[in-house]
Short mmCIF file of C-alpha atoms and ligand atoms in Angstrom, two decimals:
data_model
loop_
_atom_site.label_atom_id
_atom_site.label_comp_id
_atom_site.label_asym_id
_atom_site.label_seq_id
_atom_site.Cartn_x
_atom_site.Cartn_y
_atom_site.Cartn_z
CA MET A 17 18.54 -5.35 59.74
CA ARG A 18 18.86 -1.75 58.63
CA TYR A 19 16.69 -2.05 55.58
CA LYS A 20 13.32 -3.51 54.67
CA GLN A 21 13.96 -6.94 53.21
CA LEU A 22 12.18 -7.91 50.05
CA SER A 23 9.93 -10.98 50.07
CA ASN A 24 11.44 -14.35 49.27
CA ASP A 25 8.97 -14.61 46.34
CA LEU A 26 11.26 -12.23 44.50
CA TYR A 27 14.30 -14.46 45.00
CA ILE A 28 12.35 -17.62 44.16
CA ASN A 29 11.32 -15.98 40.93
CA ASN A 30 14.83 -14.70 40.19
CA ARG A 31 16.17 -18.24 40.52
CA LYS A 32 13.43 -19.48 38.17
CA ASN A 33 14.49 -16.85 35.66
CA PHE A 34 18.07 -18.06 35.93
CA THR A 35 17.41 -21.81 35.67
CA LYS A 36 15.21 -21.25 32.59
CA HIS A 37 18.41 -20.36 30.73
CA MET A 38 20.45 -23.36 31.95
CA LYS A 39 21.35 -26.36 29.81
CA PRO A 40 20.02 -29.78 30.87
CA GLY A 41 22.02 -31.30 33.72
CA GLY A 42 23.69 -27.99 34.57
CA LEU A 43 24.69 -27.12 38.11
CA ALA A 44 25.31 -23.44 38.93
CA ILE A 45 27.31 -22.10 41.87
CA PHE A 46 27.38 -18.56 43.28
CA VAL A 47 29.55 -17.34 46.13
CA SER A 48 29.60 -14.33 48.46
CA ASN A 49 32.17 -11.56 48.45
CA ASP A 50 35.10 -11.68 50.84
CA ILE A 51 35.32 -9.38 53.80
CA MET A 52 38.14 -7.23 52.45
CA PRO A 53 41.12 -6.66 54.77
CA THR A 54 42.72 -3.23 55.16
CA SER A 55 45.79 -3.32 57.46
CA ALA A 56 46.57 -4.86 60.87
CA ASP A 57 43.28 -6.43 62.03
CA GLY A 58 41.11 -3.96 60.12
CA HIS A 59 38.65 -4.72 57.37
CA LEU A 60 36.13 -2.90 55.21
CA PRO A 61 32.42 -3.24 55.97
CA PHE A 62 31.00 -6.33 54.26
CA LYS A 63 29.44 -5.76 50.85
CA GLN A 64 27.57 -8.70 49.37
CA ALA A 65 28.26 -9.89 45.81
CA SER A 66 25.39 -8.64 43.65
CA ASP A 67 24.59 -11.92 41.91
CA ILE A 68 24.16 -14.15 44.97
CA PHE A 69 22.15 -11.33 46.52
CA HIS A 70 19.90 -11.11 43.46
CA LEU A 71 19.29 -14.86 43.53
CA SER A 72 18.89 -15.39 47.28
CA GLY A 73 18.63 -12.15 49.28
CA VAL A 74 21.33 -13.56 51.55
CA ASP A 75 23.42 -10.63 52.72
CA GLN A 76 26.10 -12.54 54.56
CA GLU A 77 29.72 -13.53 53.97
CA GLU A 78 30.83 -17.12 53.30
CA SER A 79 27.52 -18.11 51.72
CA VAL A 80 27.23 -20.32 48.65
CA LEU A 81 24.15 -20.86 46.50
CA VAL A 82 23.84 -23.99 44.35
CA MET A 83 21.13 -24.44 41.73
CA PHE A 84 20.79 -27.88 40.18
CA PRO A 85 17.31 -28.01 38.63
CA ASP A 86 17.67 -31.54 37.24
CA SER A 87 18.78 -33.22 40.47
CA HIS A 88 16.83 -36.43 41.02
CA LEU A 89 16.39 -35.34 44.63
CA GLU A 90 13.97 -32.47 44.85
CA LYS A 91 15.65 -31.16 47.99
CA HIS A 92 18.91 -30.76 46.08
CA ARG A 93 17.54 -28.59 43.30
CA GLU A 94 18.42 -25.50 45.34
CA ILE A 95 20.85 -25.43 48.25
CA LEU A 96 22.34 -22.73 50.42
CA PHE A 97 25.59 -23.41 52.26
CA LEU A 98 26.09 -20.97 55.13
CA LYS A 99 28.64 -20.15 57.76
CA GLU A 100 27.70 -22.29 60.74
CA THR A 101 25.95 -20.60 63.62
CA ASN A 102 24.51 -21.58 66.98
CA GLU A 103 23.98 -19.79 70.28
CA GLU A 104 27.59 -20.25 71.32
CA ILE A 105 28.98 -18.96 68.03
CA ALA A 106 26.54 -16.04 68.13
CA ILE A 107 28.04 -14.83 71.43
CA TRP A 108 31.40 -14.36 69.74
CA GLU A 109 30.57 -13.59 66.16
CA GLY A 110 27.19 -11.88 66.37
CA ALA A 111 23.97 -13.15 64.90
CA LYS A 112 24.25 -14.96 61.56
CA LEU A 113 21.37 -16.57 59.71
CA ASN A 114 20.20 -19.87 61.12
CA LYS A 115 18.68 -22.39 58.75
CA GLU A 116 15.10 -21.30 59.37
CA GLN A 117 15.96 -17.63 58.89
CA ALA A 118 17.90 -18.40 55.71
CA PHE A 119 14.83 -20.14 54.32
CA GLY A 120 12.72 -17.13 55.31
CA VAL A 121 15.02 -14.72 53.51
CA SER A 122 15.64 -16.74 50.36
CA GLY A 123 12.89 -19.32 49.96
CA VAL A 124 15.61 -22.00 49.63
CA ARG A 125 14.43 -24.98 51.68
CA THR A 126 17.68 -26.89 51.89
CA VAL A 127 20.26 -25.12 53.99
CA TYR A 128 23.51 -26.83 55.01
CA TRP A 129 26.57 -25.56 56.83
CA LYS A 130 29.53 -24.59 54.74
CA SER A 131 31.67 -27.32 56.30
CA GLN A 132 29.50 -29.93 54.53
CA MET A 133 29.85 -28.35 51.13
CA GLU A 134 32.78 -30.25 49.59
CA ARG A 135 31.22 -33.61 50.32
CA ILE A 136 27.71 -32.72 49.16
CA LEU A 137 28.91 -30.91 46.07
CA HIS A 138 30.99 -33.94 45.12
CA ALA A 139 27.93 -36.16 45.28
CA LEU A 140 25.81 -33.68 43.32
CA LEU A 141 28.40 -33.31 40.59
CA ALA A 142 28.39 -37.05 39.91
CA GLU A 143 24.91 -36.45 38.51
CA ALA A 144 25.62 -33.16 36.70
CA SER A 145 26.69 -32.78 33.09
CA CYS A 146 28.11 -29.26 33.23
CA ILE A 147 29.06 -26.64 35.80
CA TYR A 148 28.05 -22.99 35.61
CA LEU A 149 30.61 -20.69 37.24
CA ASN A 150 30.28 -16.98 37.71
CA SER A 151 32.76 -14.23 36.95
CA ASN A 152 32.72 -10.46 36.74
CA GLU A 153 32.13 -9.76 33.05
CA HIS A 154 31.25 -6.08 33.42
CA THR A 155 33.02 -4.51 30.44
CA ARG A 156 34.58 -1.83 32.62
CA ALA A 157 35.58 -4.05 35.55
CA HIS A 158 39.23 -3.81 36.46
CA ILE A 159 40.18 -6.24 39.21
CA ASP A 160 43.67 -6.62 40.66
CA VAL A 161 42.80 -8.76 43.69
CA GLU A 162 41.91 -12.44 43.63
CA THR A 163 38.28 -12.37 44.69
CA GLN A 164 36.44 -15.19 46.45
CA GLU A 165 34.74 -15.89 43.11
CA ILE A 166 38.05 -16.24 41.27
CA ARG A 167 39.59 -18.44 43.99
CA PHE A 168 36.49 -20.62 44.14
CA SER A 169 36.37 -21.06 40.34
CA LYS A 170 40.05 -22.04 40.27
CA HIS A 171 39.43 -24.58 43.03
CA ILE A 172 36.45 -26.15 41.27
CA ARG A 173 38.16 -26.30 37.88
CA LYS A 174 41.21 -27.91 39.45
CA THR A 175 39.17 -30.45 41.41
CA TYR A 176 36.85 -31.26 38.50
CA PRO A 177 39.00 -30.84 35.38
CA HIS A 178 36.97 -33.12 33.11
CA TYR A 179 33.70 -31.23 33.28
CA HIS A 180 32.27 -28.93 30.68
CA TYR A 181 31.99 -25.37 32.04
CA GLU A 182 29.44 -22.66 31.29
CA ARG A 183 29.31 -18.96 32.21
CA CYS A 184 26.67 -17.59 34.59
CA ALA A 185 27.41 -13.96 33.73
CA PRO A 186 25.55 -13.61 30.41
CA ILE A 187 22.41 -15.00 32.06
CA MET A 188 22.81 -12.73 35.08
CA HIS A 189 23.25 -9.65 32.89
CA ARG A 190 20.01 -10.41 31.13
CA ILE A 191 17.88 -11.27 34.16
CA ARG A 192 19.19 -8.52 36.44
CA SER A 193 18.48 -5.83 33.86
CA VAL A 194 14.71 -6.30 34.04
CA LYS A 195 13.62 -5.12 37.46
CA ALA A 196 10.68 -6.54 39.40
CA ASN A 197 8.26 -4.11 41.04
CA GLU A 198 9.68 -4.83 44.48
CA GLU A 199 13.16 -3.97 43.29
CA ILE A 200 11.91 -0.74 41.77
CA GLU A 201 10.33 0.19 45.11
CA GLN A 202 13.68 -0.44 46.81
CA MET A 203 15.36 1.81 44.25
CA GLN A 204 12.63 4.39 44.80
CA GLN A 205 13.51 4.39 48.48
CA ALA A 206 17.20 4.94 47.64
CA CYS A 207 16.08 7.89 45.50
CA ASN A 208 13.79 9.26 48.24
CA ILE A 209 16.67 9.25 50.71
CA THR A 210 18.88 10.92 48.12
CA LYS A 211 16.20 13.60 47.70
CA ASP A 212 16.17 14.32 51.42
CA GLY A 213 19.94 14.62 51.40
CA PHE A 214 19.80 17.07 48.52
CA GLU A 215 17.12 19.22 50.14
CA ARG A 216 19.19 19.35 53.30
CA VAL A 217 22.15 20.55 51.23
CA LEU A 218 20.08 23.22 49.47
CA LYS A 219 19.46 24.81 52.86
CA PHE A 220 23.04 24.33 54.00
CA VAL A 221 25.19 25.68 51.17
CA LYS A 222 26.58 29.20 51.39
CA PRO A 223 29.80 30.86 50.19
CA GLY A 224 32.87 29.59 52.06
CA VAL A 225 31.52 26.14 52.84
CA MET A 226 33.91 23.22 52.16
CA GLU A 227 32.97 20.52 49.68
CA TYR A 228 33.44 17.85 52.36
CA GLU A 229 30.99 19.63 54.64
CA ILE A 230 28.39 19.15 51.92
CA GLU A 231 29.39 15.49 51.65
CA ALA A 232 28.85 15.19 55.41
CA GLU A 233 25.30 16.58 55.14
CA PHE A 234 24.43 13.89 52.61
CA ALA A 235 26.07 11.18 54.73
CA HIS A 236 24.13 12.25 57.81
CA GLU A 237 20.80 12.12 56.03
CA PHE A 238 21.54 8.80 54.33
CA LEU A 239 22.64 6.98 57.48
CA ARG A 240 19.80 8.45 59.49
CA GLN A 241 17.34 6.76 57.11
CA GLY A 242 18.74 3.23 57.18
CA SER A 243 20.98 3.55 54.15
CA ARG A 244 24.47 2.13 54.58
CA GLY A 245 25.73 5.34 52.99
CA PHE A 246 26.81 6.37 49.52
CA ALA A 247 26.09 3.99 46.65
CA TYR A 248 29.43 5.14 45.14
CA THR A 249 32.13 7.62 46.07
CA PRO A 250 30.38 11.00 45.90
CA ILE A 251 31.59 13.88 43.75
CA ILE A 252 31.17 17.32 45.32
CA ALA A 253 32.91 19.54 42.83
CA SER A 254 32.79 23.34 42.87
CA GLY A 255 34.00 25.65 40.11
CA PHE A 256 36.65 24.12 37.88
CA ASN A 257 36.57 20.83 39.83
CA ALA A 258 33.26 20.06 38.12
CA CYS A 259 35.18 19.68 34.86
CA VAL A 260 37.25 16.85 36.34
CA LEU A 261 34.90 13.96 35.64
CA HIS A 262 36.15 11.64 38.37
CA TYR A 263 36.90 14.29 41.00
CA ILE A 264 36.42 12.75 44.46
CA GLU A 265 38.78 14.75 46.71
CA ASN A 266 35.90 17.01 47.80
CA ASP A 267 38.36 19.19 49.71
CA ALA A 268 37.98 22.65 48.15
CA GLN A 269 36.19 25.71 49.45
CA CYS A 270 33.06 26.73 47.56
CA ASN A 271 33.31 30.32 46.37
CA ALA A 272 30.52 32.79 45.63
CA GLY A 273 29.88 32.90 41.90
CA ASP A 274 30.81 29.25 41.35
CA VAL A 275 28.48 26.35 40.62
CA ILE A 276 28.81 23.09 42.60
CA LEU A 277 28.27 19.81 40.77
CA MET A 278 27.11 17.06 43.13
CA ASP A 279 27.00 13.48 41.85
CA VAL A 280 25.65 11.65 44.88
CA GLY A 281 23.35 8.72 45.51
CA ALA A 282 22.24 6.73 48.52
CA GLU A 283 22.42 2.97 48.77
CA TYR A 284 19.35 1.29 50.21
CA GLY A 285 18.95 -2.44 50.79
CA ASN A 286 21.83 -3.03 48.36
CA TYR A 287 20.17 -0.98 45.60
CA ALA A 288 21.71 2.22 44.24
CA ALA A 289 20.49 5.70 43.44
CA ASP A 290 22.63 7.82 41.12
CA MET A 291 21.78 11.53 41.06
CA THR A 292 23.58 14.63 39.82
CA ARG A 293 22.51 18.19 40.60
CA CYS A 294 24.26 21.52 40.12
CA ILE A 295 23.61 24.48 42.37
CA PRO A 296 25.00 28.04 42.60
CA VAL A 297 27.13 28.62 45.71
CA SER A 298 25.57 32.03 46.27
CA GLY A 299 22.01 30.87 45.64
CA LYS A 300 21.67 32.49 42.23
CA PHE A 301 22.96 31.39 38.82
CA THR A 302 24.51 33.97 36.48
CA ASP A 303 22.78 34.30 33.10
CA ARG A 304 25.53 32.30 31.43
CA GLN A 305 25.40 29.54 34.04
CA LYS A 306 21.64 29.35 33.64
CA ASP A 307 21.90 29.12 29.85
CA VAL A 308 24.30 26.21 30.10
CA TYR A 309 22.16 24.64 32.83
CA ASN A 310 19.03 24.87 30.71
CA ALA A 311 20.84 23.44 27.69
CA VAL A 312 21.76 20.36 29.71
CA LEU A 313 18.26 20.14 31.16
CA SER A 314 16.74 20.26 27.70
CA VAL A 315 18.94 17.38 26.51
CA MET A 316 18.06 15.42 29.65
CA LYS A 317 14.32 15.79 29.07
CA ASP A 318 14.53 14.95 25.36
CA ALA A 319 16.84 12.01 26.01
CA SER A 320 14.47 10.55 28.62
CA ASN A 321 11.72 10.55 26.01
CA LEU A 322 13.92 8.61 23.59
CA LEU A 323 14.34 5.67 25.97
CA ARG A 324 11.61 3.26 24.92
CA PRO A 325 11.19 -0.52 24.68
CA GLY A 326 12.71 -1.73 21.40
CA VAL A 327 15.20 1.14 21.03
CA SER A 328 18.90 0.30 20.63
CA LEU A 329 21.16 1.90 23.23
CA HIS A 330 23.76 2.62 20.57
CA GLU A 331 21.20 4.40 18.38
CA TYR A 332 19.93 6.31 21.44
CA HIS A 333 23.42 7.55 22.27
CA LYS A 334 23.81 8.80 18.68
CA GLN A 335 20.53 10.69 18.90
CA VAL A 336 21.52 12.28 22.20
CA GLY A 337 24.73 13.39 20.47
CA ASP A 338 22.60 15.23 17.92
CA LEU A 339 20.55 16.88 20.66
CA MET A 340 23.71 17.99 22.42
CA THR A 341 25.20 19.30 19.16
CA GLU A 342 22.18 21.61 18.74
CA GLN A 343 22.55 22.93 22.29
CA LEU A 344 26.29 23.55 21.92
CA LEU A 345 25.65 25.44 18.67
CA ASN A 346 23.09 27.63 20.49
CA LEU A 347 25.58 28.29 23.26
CA LYS A 348 28.20 29.14 20.60
CA LEU A 349 30.61 26.64 22.07
CA ILE A 350 30.94 24.99 18.65
CA ASP A 351 29.98 26.26 15.18
CA ARG A 352 28.52 24.73 12.02
CA HIS A 353 31.97 24.39 10.54
CA ASP A 354 33.10 22.24 13.51
CA VAL A 355 30.12 19.98 12.90
CA GLU A 356 30.62 19.73 9.14
CA LYS A 357 34.23 18.66 9.44
CA GLN A 358 33.75 16.50 12.54
CA ASN A 359 35.28 13.02 12.89
CA PRO A 360 32.32 10.60 13.15
CA ASP A 361 34.26 8.60 15.75
CA TRP A 362 34.73 11.69 17.93
CA PRO A 363 32.02 14.21 16.96
CA ALA A 364 32.44 17.90 17.76
CA TYR A 365 30.08 17.80 20.75
CA LYS A 366 32.51 15.43 22.54
CA LYS A 367 34.76 18.40 23.28
CA TYR A 368 32.22 19.49 25.92
CA PHE A 369 30.31 16.24 26.59
CA MET A 370 32.76 13.37 26.62
CA HIS A 371 30.93 10.62 28.54
CA GLY A 372 27.94 8.37 27.91
CA THR A 373 24.39 9.55 28.62
CA SER A 374 22.91 6.45 30.22
CA HIS A 375 23.85 3.25 31.98
CA PHE A 376 21.91 0.44 33.60
CA ILE A 377 21.44 0.90 37.35
CA GLY A 378 20.18 -1.47 40.03
CA ILE A 379 22.06 -3.43 42.66
CA ASP A 380 25.21 -1.96 41.16
CA VAL A 381 25.43 1.69 40.21
CA HIS A 382 26.87 0.74 36.83
CA ASP A 383 24.64 -2.29 36.72
CA VAL A 384 25.04 -5.21 34.37
CA GLY A 385 22.77 -5.43 31.34
CA PRO A 386 22.63 -6.51 27.70
CA TRP A 387 24.03 -3.38 26.03
CA HIS A 388 23.67 -4.73 22.51
CA GLU A 389 20.05 -5.78 22.79
CA PRO A 390 16.94 -3.60 22.45
CA ILE A 391 15.74 -1.77 25.56
CA GLN A 392 13.03 -3.63 27.50
CA GLU A 393 10.22 -2.65 29.81
CA GLY A 394 11.57 -2.86 33.39
CA ASN A 395 15.10 -1.72 32.50
CA VAL A 396 16.28 1.11 34.72
CA PHE A 397 18.68 3.69 33.31
CA THR A 398 20.32 6.89 34.36
CA VAL A 399 19.98 9.90 32.07
CA GLU A 400 22.96 12.15 32.62
CA PRO A 401 24.02 14.63 29.98
CA GLY A 402 26.61 17.25 30.85
CA ILE A 403 28.51 20.24 29.48
CA TYR A 404 32.00 20.90 30.83
CA ILE A 405 33.59 24.24 29.93
CA ARG A 406 37.06 24.26 31.44
CA GLU A 407 37.82 27.76 30.19
CA GLU A 408 34.81 29.07 32.17
CA ASN A 409 35.39 26.97 35.34
CA LEU A 410 31.92 25.59 34.78
CA GLY A 411 30.70 22.00 34.62
CA ILE A 412 27.01 21.13 34.54
CA ARG A 413 25.64 17.59 34.66
CA LEU A 414 22.10 16.58 35.57
CA GLU A 415 21.21 12.99 36.30
CA ASN A 416 17.99 11.14 37.09
CA ASP A 417 17.16 7.42 37.25
CA ILE A 418 14.22 6.25 35.16
CA VAL A 419 12.31 2.99 34.74
CA ILE A 420 11.33 2.02 31.20
CA GLN A 421 7.62 1.35 30.87
CA GLN A 422 5.57 0.08 27.99
CA ASP A 423 4.75 3.56 26.71
CA GLY A 424 6.87 6.02 28.60
CA TYR A 425 8.96 6.00 31.71
CA ARG A 426 8.69 6.41 35.45
CA ASP A 427 11.17 8.93 36.81
CA LEU A 428 12.34 7.71 40.22
CA MET A 429 13.78 11.20 40.77
CA GLY A 430 10.87 13.17 39.35
CA HIS A 431 10.24 14.66 42.81
CA ILE A 432 13.79 15.94 43.31
CA PRO A 433 14.17 19.68 42.54
CA LEU A 434 15.62 20.11 39.07
CA GLU A 435 14.51 23.36 37.38
CA ALA A 436 17.02 26.19 37.88
CA ASP A 437 14.39 28.56 39.31
CA GLU A 438 13.18 25.92 41.76
CA ILE A 439 16.74 25.38 42.99
CA GLU A 440 17.22 29.12 43.46
CA ASP A 441 13.93 29.46 45.33
CA LEU A 442 14.80 26.64 47.71
CA MET A 443 18.23 28.09 48.38
CA ASN A 444 16.83 31.48 49.27
N1 LIG B 27 27.96 8.37 39.66
C1 LIG B 27 28.52 7.64 38.59
C2 LIG B 27 27.82 7.89 37.36
O1 LIG B 27 27.11 8.87 37.23
O2 LIG B 27 27.85 7.10 36.46
MN1 MN B 28 26.21 9.83 38.84
MN1 MN B 29 25.47 7.62 36.45
#
């Protein structure tokens, strides 16, 4: 195992949190992701589905978790079905979890092989009154392939057409958004690795370097430390490229005088870090670059202080808009007249700051969470304001990940260089 596994107490507790929200007689089923094919006999590295991971810690394909809290048989209140393994299979397929190990990882006592699932599930369902199925309800999800989850749901609905069905997703969004201490420590480790990558890059960057060479420095540091790599496709964008919000080509040369925007985070133990830093290619910002940089930094600091238990995320985003408006007025990018006549649905500041300021982060980079409910202690958010000035070939975004606490926040990236002067000092 590349990463430090979390204790099975966490997963036992996560399942308790889930079953608390179930209706009497409900039976919930969660499946693993597929191993995604590429071409010929190739496939992508396995990436576990976040929900079954959150509820079991099982990081293996072809696994199924069943929770049936009202089963008359205690041993059937939680079941894992796993891909069968034994010494013979291990020679060909590599080590997979045996039943004892699966219990150790997840705290689920009853582990059966996947081949027994149809029969056992059929017997369990005779006693159940409704079935909870999972689906990807992330508001920005766009899925063209038929995932394991979709195929499995279709199969169950077809086989058991007379049942009442419930959705797992709303429960998962709520429980995953409040992080346990152990999860926060895992995220801290993802951030620590990201820090080391960034410090490596600060020493490495000089005029003429290619964006992909910078990407490679991050990758080296991440893999070296037990991360499986980037938590999302990294953006290494110099000069004008920084104004292209989803730039991922990373194939341009970095020229003296330009600023490089780097939106990069390490994955660790299936948890994500999401960091953005901007650095001058030549090691020194121009006065104008520094003014824009400090404007963004000021919004970032003020925004972080607005994130408190009880606050509405929609209200927060409006307030950050006001902070950004003030900064853009100071920078003379917009004027009072622009603000007075602005369209409330697309305020003037959006011309230079057109994306959201914060999103939930956790197992997924854009993690699931209850967007329309007040912020809670234990939520983890990014704070990532930006100013993109296409006409000046300059894009600045700064991004840290913070944990909401009762009266304040813990900045998981508070130790990563951020002030403009500090960046310059480290580069020289
Ligand atoms: N790296 C993706 C984001 O900042 O949301
Ligand atoms: Mn980011
Ligand atoms: Mn982000």
